[in-house]
Structure formats: structure tokens, C-alpha cells
Amino acid sequence: MSLIQSVKMVLAPPHPAGRPFIYIGLGVAVIGGMALGNWLFWVGLLFTAFCLYFFRDPERFPPPRPGLLVAPADGTVVSVAPAVPPVELGLGDTPRWRVAIFLSVLNVHVNRSPAEGVVTRIAYRPGKFLNASLDKASEDNERNAIAMRLEDGRQIAVVQIAGLIARRILCGVREGSSLMAGERFGIIRFGSRTDLYLPEGVRPLVAVGQTMVGGETVIADLSQPRPRDVAAGSDPDAVSGVG
């Protein structure tokens, strides 16, 4: 990434979900500057600057080739392993490959559609607020699960998961909504996690520790399915790089 691209990303306009926090910070800065002293002014100014950075919403450009699944979020891959999709989505109990992406407070927190498709089901489930980098966060934490039907009829799932300090999952689509690859569909405030469940038989192309760019990094190629990978009980360590 060039210096100009890096600057553009940092200075990207904020997501609408961040505006209330930005206004609060500005209000505190104004009040501090007018009446209560310089320390409150600087507190408000620093909080505003942090919110502008955290809620930044840069443009992303998905690969033009059809048949690809792209990352639903920025962050670091913390798990690549077979898992059963959330039961509330009704996608069955057959394990499929799951790629889990952890978002720190420094990452862009806007969630994006992994591919072109139609939202078939949305299910919210309350839960705990464990550290989102832990594997059990997928099961125990507050989450919002989305099932999508792709153009070829196959189904995927994207799960927004709250983290240790995240307390608000925002989803801007409804059941029946049509999404393009890379299109924004929600945001999670502060540290969080986003899981992507691939279609049955499709193997991921990413590894644990890899950095994701939401809407751009290719996670899987749907044109090259390998149906026996999960069914045969293949070793997830071969993909995740563990051991």
C-alpha cells in the first residue's frame, strides 16, 4: 500500500454509526474550551480524533472476477477450521469451513458482503462479551448471524460477533435484501469478530495470522470446490498453519 493510499484510508469519512460519538466529543471540546479549562478541551478533542479514526469507512474495490468470496471485515484471521453454522440460521449440522477474523480497535469495523447474493435469514442472539479473539466467542458471545444465497444457489453465512468491549452490533440489511460483493451491510462498535462460513465443500485460501482487507482480500474460489475436504475429516492445521 502506498503512502497516499494509507493517508486516504486514515482520512476516510466516518460511518454514520460514529456520528453520535463524534458530536459528543466535539461538544465536550467546545464546553471545555469555553468554560471549564483546557484539560476538558483536550479530552474532547482526543476523543473526537479517536472516533474519526475508529469509524473511518474507506471505499473498497472487490476483485472483478466472479466466483470469489472476499473478506467480510478487516482484521487478522484467528481461526480456520471446520464448524457447524449457527443453528438459528437453519443451514443444517454438516461442518463446513469457517474463517474467523478478529478486529482490534485499530481496524476498520465496517462489515461487507463476501459475494453477490440475497439475504435469506437474519438471526440475532444475545450472549456474553468474551475476548473476541478466543475461539469460544463464536458460540458464547452476542452475535448477529446472516445467511446468504449466492447466484449459483449455494449458501454462506456471515456472523457479526461482539467482543470484550463491543456492546452494539449494527446490521443495515433485511431478509430479502440483495447485496453486491464488497457492499456494506453493518458495523460492530469497537473490538469484535466476524466469522465467514463457506459453502459446503469449498476450501479457504487463507491462513491463521493473515491480515484481511474487507471487501478485497480473497478468502475462497467457488469455481474450484473440493467436496471431500471436510467430509473426509481433513486436518484443519494444514490450512491454519498450526503446529
Coordinates of C-alpha atoms in Angstrom, one line a residue:
M1 CA 0.0 0.0 0.0
S2 CA 1.4 3.4 -1.0
L3 CA 1.7 6.3 1.4
I4 CA -1.1 8.2 -0.4
Q5 CA -3.4 5.2 -0.1
S6 CA -2.6 4.9 3.6
V7 CA -3.4 8.6 4.2
K8 CA -6.7 8.3 2.2
M9 CA -7.7 5.3 4.3
V10 CA -7.0 7.1 7.6
L11 CA -8.8 10.2 6.5
A12 CA -11.8 8.4 5.1
P13 CA -15.2 9.8 6.0
P14 CA -16.7 8.2 9.1
H15 CA -19.5 5.7 9.0
P16 CA -22.9 7.2 10.1
A17 CA -22.9 5.0 13.2
G18 CA -19.9 7.0 14.5
R19 CA -21.6 10.4 14.2
P20 CA -23.2 10.5 17.7
F21 CA -19.8 9.8 19.3
I22 CA -18.1 12.4 17.2
Y23 CA -20.7 15.0 18.1
I24 CA -20.3 14.2 21.8
G25 CA -16.5 14.6 21.6
L26 CA -16.9 17.9 19.8
G27 CA -19.4 19.1 22.3
V28 CA -17.1 18.3 25.2
A29 CA -14.2 20.1 23.4
V30 CA -16.4 23.2 22.9
I31 CA -17.6 23.3 26.5
G32 CA -14.1 22.7 27.8
G33 CA -12.7 25.5 25.7
M34 CA -15.4 28.0 26.7
A35 CA -15.9 27.4 30.3
L36 CA -14.1 24.6 32.2
G37 CA -10.5 24.7 31.2
N38 CA -8.0 23.4 28.7
W39 CA -7.9 19.8 30.1
L40 CA -11.5 19.1 29.1
F41 CA -11.0 20.7 25.7
W42 CA -8.1 18.3 25.0
V43 CA -10.1 15.3 26.3
G44 CA -12.9 16.1 23.9
L45 CA -10.6 16.7 21.0
L46 CA -8.7 13.5 21.5
F47 CA -11.9 11.5 21.9
T48 CA -13.2 13.1 18.6
A49 CA -10.0 12.2 16.8
F50 CA -10.2 8.6 18.0
C51 CA -13.8 8.3 16.9
L52 CA -13.0 9.7 13.5
Y53 CA -10.2 7.2 13.1
F54 CA -12.2 4.2 14.5
F55 CA -15.4 4.8 12.5
R56 CA -13.5 5.5 9.2
D57 CA -15.2 4.0 6.2
P58 CA -12.9 3.8 3.2
E59 CA -14.0 2.7 -0.2
R60 CA -13.1 -0.8 -1.2
F61 CA -12.8 -2.5 -4.6
P62 CA -13.6 -6.2 -4.8
P63 CA -11.8 -8.3 -7.5
P64 CA -13.8 -8.1 -10.7
R65 CA -13.6 -11.9 -11.4
P66 CA -16.9 -13.7 -10.5
G67 CA -16.9 -16.8 -8.3
L68 CA -14.8 -15.4 -5.5
L69 CA -15.6 -14.9 -1.8
V70 CA -13.9 -11.8 -0.2
A71 CA -13.3 -11.0 3.4
P72 CA -16.3 -9.6 5.2
A73 CA -14.2 -7.5 7.5
D74 CA -10.7 -6.0 8.1
G75 CA -8.6 -7.7 10.7
T76 CA -6.5 -10.8 11.5
V77 CA -7.5 -14.4 10.8
V78 CA -7.6 -16.2 14.2
S79 CA -9.1 -19.5 13.1
V80 CA -9.5 -21.6 10.0
A81 CA -11.4 -24.8 10.8
P82 CA -14.5 -26.9 10.0
A83 CA -17.5 -25.8 12.1
V84 CA -21.3 -26.1 12.1
P85 CA -23.0 -22.8 11.2
P86 CA -25.2 -21.2 13.9
V87 CA -28.2 -23.3 14.5
E88 CA -30.6 -20.3 14.2
L89 CA -29.8 -20.0 10.5
G90 CA -31.2 -23.4 9.7
L91 CA -28.2 -24.3 7.4
G92 CA -28.0 -27.9 8.8
D93 CA -25.5 -29.6 11.0
T94 CA -22.9 -30.5 8.5
P95 CA -19.5 -28.9 9.3
R96 CA -18.2 -26.5 6.7
W97 CA -15.0 -24.4 6.6
R98 CA -15.2 -21.3 8.9
V99 CA -12.8 -18.4 8.7
A100 CA -12.8 -16.2 11.8
I101 CA -11.5 -12.6 11.6
F102 CA -10.6 -10.7 14.8
L103 CA -11.0 -6.9 14.6
S104 CA -8.9 -4.8 17.0
V105 CA -9.8 -1.2 17.9
L106 CA -7.3 -0.2 15.2
N107 CA -9.1 -1.9 12.3
V108 CA -11.9 -0.6 10.1
H109 CA -15.1 -2.1 11.6
V110 CA -17.4 -1.9 8.7
N111 CA -18.8 -5.3 7.6
R112 CA -19.0 -6.1 3.9
S113 CA -20.8 -8.8 1.8
P114 CA -18.4 -11.6 0.8
A115 CA -20.2 -12.1 -2.5
E116 CA -23.2 -11.1 -4.6
G117 CA -26.3 -12.8 -3.2
V118 CA -29.6 -12.5 -1.4
V119 CA -30.0 -12.4 2.4
T120 CA -32.3 -15.3 3.3
R121 CA -32.2 -15.1 7.1
I122 CA -31.0 -12.8 9.9
A123 CA -31.0 -14.1 13.5
Y124 CA -29.8 -12.1 16.5
R125 CA -28.8 -13.9 19.7
P126 CA -27.8 -12.3 23.0
G127 CA -24.7 -13.6 24.8
K128 CA -21.5 -12.9 26.7
F129 CA -18.8 -10.4 25.9
L130 CA -15.7 -12.5 26.0
N131 CA -12.5 -11.6 24.2
A132 CA -13.4 -11.9 20.5
S133 CA -10.1 -13.5 19.7
L134 CA -11.0 -16.6 21.6
D135 CA -12.4 -19.5 19.7
K136 CA -15.3 -19.9 22.1
A137 CA -16.5 -16.4 21.3
S138 CA -18.2 -17.8 18.2
E139 CA -20.5 -19.9 20.5
D140 CA -20.8 -17.8 23.6
N141 CA -20.8 -14.1 22.6
E142 CA -23.6 -11.9 21.5
R143 CA -24.0 -12.3 17.7
N144 CA -25.9 -11.5 14.7
A145 CA -26.0 -14.2 12.1
I146 CA -26.8 -13.7 8.4
A147 CA -27.4 -16.4 5.8
M148 CA -27.0 -15.6 2.1
R149 CA -27.9 -17.4 -1.1
L150 CA -25.4 -16.9 -3.8
E151 CA -26.1 -16.7 -7.5
D152 CA -25.4 -20.4 -8.1
G153 CA -27.8 -21.4 -5.3
R154 CA -25.1 -22.3 -2.7
Q155 CA -25.4 -20.7 0.8
I156 CA -22.9 -19.0 3.0
A157 CA -23.2 -17.4 6.5
V158 CA -21.6 -14.3 8.0
V159 CA -21.7 -13.8 11.7
Q160 CA -21.1 -10.5 13.5
I161 CA -19.8 -11.2 17.0
A162 CA -19.5 -8.7 19.8
G163 CA -16.2 -8.6 21.7
L164 CA -14.8 -7.7 25.1
I165 CA -15.7 -4.0 24.9
A166 CA -18.1 -4.1 21.9
R167 CA -21.7 -3.6 23.0
R168 CA -23.5 -2.8 19.8
I169 CA -23.9 -4.8 16.6
L170 CA -25.5 -2.9 13.8
C171 CA -26.9 -4.6 10.8
G172 CA -28.3 -2.5 7.9
V173 CA -29.9 -5.1 5.8
R174 CA -33.1 -7.2 5.9
E175 CA -34.2 -10.6 4.8
G176 CA -34.7 -10.4 1.1
S177 CA -32.0 -7.7 0.6
S178 CA -29.8 -8.2 -2.5
L179 CA -26.1 -7.4 -1.9
M180 CA -23.1 -7.0 -4.2
A181 CA -19.7 -8.3 -3.4
G182 CA -18.0 -5.8 -1.0
E183 CA -21.2 -3.9 -0.3
R184 CA -21.5 -2.6 3.3
F185 CA -24.1 -4.3 5.4
G186 CA -23.3 -3.4 9.0
I187 CA -20.7 -2.4 11.6
I188 CA -19.7 -3.5 15.1
R189 CA -18.7 -0.8 17.5
F190 CA -15.2 -1.3 19.0
G191 CA -13.3 -4.6 19.3
S192 CA -15.2 -7.5 17.7
R193 CA -15.1 -10.6 15.4
T194 CA -16.6 -11.6 12.1
D195 CA -17.0 -15.3 11.1
L196 CA -17.5 -16.5 7.5
Y197 CA -18.9 -20.0 6.8
L198 CA -18.1 -21.1 3.3
P199 CA -20.4 -23.3 1.1
E200 CA -20.1 -27.0 1.8
G201 CA -17.1 -28.5 0.1
V202 CA -15.3 -25.2 -0.6
R203 CA -11.8 -24.8 1.0
P204 CA -10.4 -21.5 2.2
L205 CA -7.3 -19.9 0.7
V206 CA -6.2 -18.0 3.8
A207 CA -4.3 -19.0 6.9
V208 CA -4.2 -18.1 10.6
G209 CA -2.3 -14.8 11.1
Q210 CA -3.1 -13.4 7.7
T211 CA -4.3 -9.8 7.5
M212 CA -7.7 -9.3 5.8
V213 CA -8.9 -6.2 3.9
G214 CA -12.6 -6.2 4.0
G215 CA -14.2 -6.4 0.6
E216 CA -10.9 -7.0 -1.2
T217 CA -8.9 -10.0 0.2
V218 CA -10.0 -13.3 -1.5
I219 CA -10.9 -16.0 1.0
A220 CA -12.2 -18.7 -1.3
D221 CA -12.6 -19.5 -5.0
L222 CA -16.1 -21.0 -5.6
S223 CA -15.1 -22.3 -9.0
Q224 CA -12.8 -24.9 -7.5
P225 CA -14.8 -26.8 -4.9
R226 CA -13.2 -29.8 -3.1
P227 CA -16.2 -31.7 -1.6
R228 CA -14.1 -34.3 0.2
D229 CA -12.0 -31.8 2.3
V230 CA -14.4 -31.6 5.3
A231 CA -16.4 -34.8 4.7
A232 CA -13.2 -36.8 4.9
G233 CA -12.2 -35.1 8.2
S234 CA -9.2 -33.3 6.7
D235 CA -6.8 -31.8 9.2
P236 CA -7.5 -28.0 9.6
D237 CA -3.9 -27.5 10.7
A238 CA -2.9 -28.0 7.1
V239 CA -4.7 -24.7 6.3
S240 CA -4.3 -22.8 9.6
G241 CA -0.6 -23.4 9.8
V242 CA -0.9 -24.6 13.4
G243 CA 1.9 -27.0 14.5

